[in-house]
PDB file of C-alpha atoms in Angstrom:
ATOM      1  CA  GLN A   1      11.964 -38.440-111.246  1.00 83.00           C
ATOM      2  CA  VAL A   2      10.289 -40.757-109.355  1.00 93.00           C
ATOM      3  CA  GLN A   3      10.764 -41.418-105.276  1.00 95.00           C
ATOM      4  CA  LEU A   4       9.264 -43.763-102.719  1.00 96.00           C
ATOM      5  CA  VAL A   5       9.859 -42.410 -99.510  1.00 96.00           C
ATOM      6  CA  GLU A   6       9.425 -44.814 -96.763  1.00 96.00           C
ATOM      7  CA  SER A   7       9.568 -43.995 -92.764  1.00 96.00           C
ATOM      8  CA  GLY A   8       8.002 -45.916 -89.862  1.00 97.00           C
ATOM      9  CA  GLY A   9      10.590 -48.696 -89.115  1.00 97.00           C
ATOM     10  CA  GLY A  10      12.281 -49.144 -85.539  1.00 98.00           C
ATOM     11  CA  LEU A  11      12.682 -51.136 -82.697  1.00 98.00           C
ATOM     12  CA  VAL A  12       9.652 -53.083 -81.187  1.00 98.00           C
ATOM     13  CA  GLN A  13       9.156 -55.935 -78.444  1.00 98.00           C
ATOM     14  CA  PRO A  14       7.316 -59.136 -79.892  1.00 98.00           C
ATOM     15  CA  GLY A  15       3.991 -58.426 -79.392  1.00 98.00           C
ATOM     16  CA  GLY A  16       4.061 -54.646 -80.554  1.00 98.00           C
ATOM     17  CA  SER A  17       3.016 -52.534 -83.685  1.00 98.00           C
ATOM     18  CA  LEU A  18       4.201 -50.507 -86.053  1.00 98.00           C
ATOM     19  CA  ARG A  19       2.924 -48.620 -88.716  1.00 98.00           C
ATOM     20  CA  LEU A  20       5.059 -48.269 -92.488  1.00 98.00           C
ATOM     21  CA  SER A  21       4.266 -45.688 -94.559  1.00 98.00           C
ATOM     22  CA  CYS A  22       5.589 -45.118 -98.064  1.00 97.00           C
ATOM     23  CA  THR A  23       4.673 -42.020-100.176  1.00 96.00           C
ATOM     24  CA  ALA A  24       5.187 -41.766-104.510  1.00 95.00           C
ATOM     25  CA  SER A  25       6.139 -38.410-105.593  1.00 95.00           C
ATOM     26  CA  GLY A  26       7.191 -37.106-108.944  1.00 94.00           C
ATOM     27  CA  SER A  27       5.710 -37.200-112.574  1.00 92.00           C
ATOM     28  CA  ILE A  28       3.352 -40.109-111.977  1.00 93.00           C
ATOM     29  CA  PHE A  29       0.368 -40.429-114.632  1.00 92.00           C
ATOM     30  CA  SER A  30      -0.764 -43.786-112.871  1.00 92.00           C
ATOM     31  CA  ILE A  31      -0.403 -46.319-110.100  1.00 92.00           C
ATOM     32  CA  ASN A  32      -1.006 -49.613-110.937  1.00 92.00           C
ATOM     33  CA  ALA A  33      -0.428 -51.353-107.760  1.00 94.00           C
ATOM     34  CA  MET A  34       1.705 -50.503-104.691  1.00 95.00           C
ATOM     35  CA  GLY A  35       3.482 -53.378-102.034  1.00 96.00           C
ATOM     36  CA  TRP A  36       5.870 -54.460 -99.680  1.00 98.00           C
ATOM     37  CA  TYR A  37       8.598 -56.972 -99.161  1.00 98.00           C
ATOM     38  CA  ARG A  38      11.265 -57.644 -96.752  1.00 98.00           C
ATOM     39  CA  GLN A  39      14.983 -59.054 -96.484  1.00 98.00           C
ATOM     40  CA  ALA A  40      16.575 -60.220 -93.518  1.00 96.00           C
ATOM     41  CA  PRO A  41      19.907 -60.875 -93.878  1.00 91.00           C
ATOM     42  CA  GLY A  42      21.313 -63.896 -96.014  1.00 93.00           C
ATOM     43  CA  LYS A  43      17.602 -64.173 -97.209  1.00 96.00           C
ATOM     44  CA  GLN A  44      16.047 -63.880-100.223  1.00 96.00           C
ATOM     45  CA  ARG A  45      13.694 -60.699-100.396  1.00 97.00           C
ATOM     46  CA  GLU A  46      10.219 -62.281 -99.670  1.00 97.00           C
ATOM     47  CA  LEU A  47       6.854 -60.478-101.332  1.00 97.00           C
ATOM     48  CA  VAL A  48       4.851 -58.894 -97.639  1.00 98.00           C
ATOM     49  CA  ALA A  49       1.693 -57.719 -99.077  1.00 98.00           C
ATOM     50  CA  THR A  50       0.050 -55.900-102.268  1.00 97.00           C
ATOM     51  CA  LEU A  51      -2.517 -53.534-102.990  1.00 96.00           C
ATOM     52  CA  THR A  52      -4.010 -53.222-106.681  1.00 93.00           C
ATOM     53  CA  SER A  53      -5.351 -49.451-108.132  1.00 90.00           C
ATOM     54  CA  GLY A  54      -8.895 -51.848-108.260  1.00 92.00           C
ATOM     55  CA  GLY A  55      -8.403 -52.547-104.418  1.00 93.00           C
ATOM     56  CA  SER A  56      -6.909 -55.988-104.378  1.00 96.00           C
ATOM     57  CA  THR A  57      -4.779 -57.342-101.543  1.00 97.00           C
ATOM     58  CA  HIS A  58      -2.836 -60.124-101.177  1.00 98.00           C
ATOM     59  CA  TYR A  59      -0.813 -61.361 -98.122  1.00 98.00           C
ATOM     60  CA  VAL A  60       1.972 -63.934 -97.612  1.00 98.00           C
ATOM     61  CA  ASP A  61       0.845 -66.803 -94.587  1.00 98.00           C
ATOM     62  CA  SER A  62       3.059 -65.829 -92.270  1.00 97.00           C
ATOM     63  CA  VAL A  63       1.280 -62.347 -91.889  1.00 98.00           C
ATOM     64  CA  LYS A  64      -2.183 -62.923 -92.658  1.00 98.00           C
ATOM     65  CA  GLY A  65      -4.416 -61.788 -89.357  1.00 98.00           C
ATOM     66  CA  ARG A  66      -1.672 -59.280 -88.213  1.00 98.00           C
ATOM     67  CA  PHE A  67      -0.923 -57.255 -90.965  1.00 98.00           C
ATOM     68  CA  THR A  68      -2.989 -54.990 -92.951  1.00 98.00           C
ATOM     69  CA  ILE A  69      -2.260 -52.703 -96.842  1.00 98.00           C
ATOM     70  CA  SER A  70      -3.973 -49.693 -97.076  1.00 97.00           C
ATOM     71  CA  ARG A  71      -3.836 -46.055 -99.211  1.00 95.00           C
ATOM     72  CA  ASP A  72      -4.413 -42.858 -99.735  1.00 94.00           C
ATOM     73  CA  ASP A  73      -5.131 -42.006-103.220  1.00 90.00           C
ATOM     74  CA  ALA A  74      -4.959 -38.552-102.912  1.00 90.00           C
ATOM     75  CA  LYS A  75      -1.403 -38.469-101.140  1.00 94.00           C
ATOM     76  CA  LYS A  76      -0.325 -41.259-103.110  1.00 93.00           C
ATOM     77  CA  THR A  77       0.619 -43.095 -99.493  1.00 95.00           C
ATOM     78  CA  VAL A  78       0.362 -46.802 -99.011  1.00 96.00           C
ATOM     79  CA  TYR A  79       0.950 -48.292 -95.287  1.00 98.00           C
ATOM     80  CA  LEU A  80       1.407 -51.465 -94.058  1.00 98.00           C
ATOM     81  CA  GLN A  81      -0.402 -51.826 -90.004  1.00 98.00           C
ATOM     82  CA  MET A  82       1.818 -54.562 -88.386  1.00 98.00           C
ATOM     83  CA  ASN A  83       0.096 -55.881 -85.633  1.00 98.00           C
ATOM     84  CA  SER A  84       1.555 -58.731 -82.804  1.00 98.00           C
ATOM     85  CA  LEU A  85       5.093 -58.272 -84.438  1.00 98.00           C
ATOM     86  CA  LYS A  86       7.059 -61.297 -84.158  1.00 98.00           C
ATOM     87  CA  PRO A  87      10.789 -61.456 -83.797  1.00 97.00           C
ATOM     88  CA  GLU A  88      10.746 -63.665 -87.620  1.00 96.00           C
ATOM     89  CA  ASP A  89       9.262 -60.450 -88.915  1.00 98.00           C
ATOM     90  CA  THR A  90      12.796 -58.102 -88.160  1.00 98.00           C
ATOM     91  CA  ALA A  91      14.104 -57.319 -91.657  1.00 98.00           C
ATOM     92  CA  VAL A  92      14.554 -54.426 -93.508  1.00 98.00           C
ATOM     93  CA  TYR A  93      11.015 -53.378 -95.289  1.00 98.00           C
ATOM     94  CA  TYR A  94      10.810 -52.162 -98.950  1.00 98.00           C
ATOM     95  CA  CYS A  95       8.207 -50.438-100.608  1.00 97.00           C
ATOM     96  CA  ASN A  96       7.413 -51.035-104.314  1.00 96.00           C
ATOM     97  CA  ALA A  97       5.282 -48.968-106.611  1.00 96.00           C
ATOM     98  CA  ASP A  98       4.014 -50.541-110.481  1.00 95.00           C
ATOM     99  CA  LEU A  99       3.492 -47.411-112.084  1.00 93.00           C
ATOM    100  CA  LEU A 100       2.791 -45.529-114.959  1.00 94.00           C
ATOM    101  CA  VAL A 101       5.128 -42.215-115.723  1.00 93.00           C
ATOM    102  CA  GLU A 102       4.025 -38.915-117.221  1.00 92.00           C
ATOM    103  CA  GLY A 103       4.904 -38.967-120.862  1.00 92.00           C
ATOM    104  CA  THR A 104       5.430 -42.412-121.697  1.00 90.00           C
ATOM    105  CA  ARG A 105       3.266 -45.636-122.235  1.00 90.00           C
ATOM    106  CA  ASP A 106       5.917 -48.152-119.906  1.00 86.00           C
ATOM    107  CA  LEU A 107       4.561 -49.961-116.839  1.00 89.00           C
ATOM    108  CA  LEU A 108       7.909 -49.716-114.441  1.00 91.00           C
ATOM    109  CA  ASP A 109       8.463 -50.900-110.753  1.00 94.00           C
ATOM    110  CA  TYR A 110      10.077 -48.505-108.380  1.00 95.00           C
ATOM    111  CA  TRP A 111      11.468 -49.063-105.136  1.00 97.00           C
ATOM    112  CA  GLY A 112      11.705 -47.230-101.992  1.00 97.00           C
ATOM    113  CA  GLN A 113      15.255 -47.016-100.065  1.00 96.00           C
ATOM    114  CA  GLY A 114      13.816 -49.857 -97.325  1.00 97.00           C
ATOM    115  CA  THR A 115      13.391 -49.037 -93.435  1.00 97.00           C
ATOM    116  CA  GLN A 116      14.491 -51.202 -90.861  1.00 98.00           C
ATOM    117  CA  VAL A 117      12.350 -53.481 -88.550  1.00 98.00           C
ATOM    118  CA  THR A 118      13.841 -55.232 -85.344  1.00 98.00           C
ATOM    119  CA  VAL A 119      11.425 -57.047 -83.243  1.00 98.00           C
ATOM    120  CA  SER A 120      13.437 -58.319 -80.246  1.00 97.00           C
ATOM    121  CA  SER A 121      13.222 -58.348 -76.253  1.00 93.00           C
TER     122      SER A 121
END
């Protein structure tokens, strides 16, 4: 019923930029927070950036100053602008939303399908 659709991944050279987007759709009453995670092969999934409904942001130290998370409330979309990309940023990036489904009183986590980001020469 609730879906998160991601786009924007791809192959870029070191120092390049990408912008990921994630749009939530379905029977959503409200969104408490949205964020981005990433997972490299053989590694644990890592929280990259989060954005609450109140506008608070959090970034993992390794991306501070390079990545920016933002949102468009009307479109129910969260973005991740990634600049100065490094090979170690290579991973599958997943969108996450903590939201309240219409007709319920439960906050639930939903995940996008993931989008591949590869930083390589």
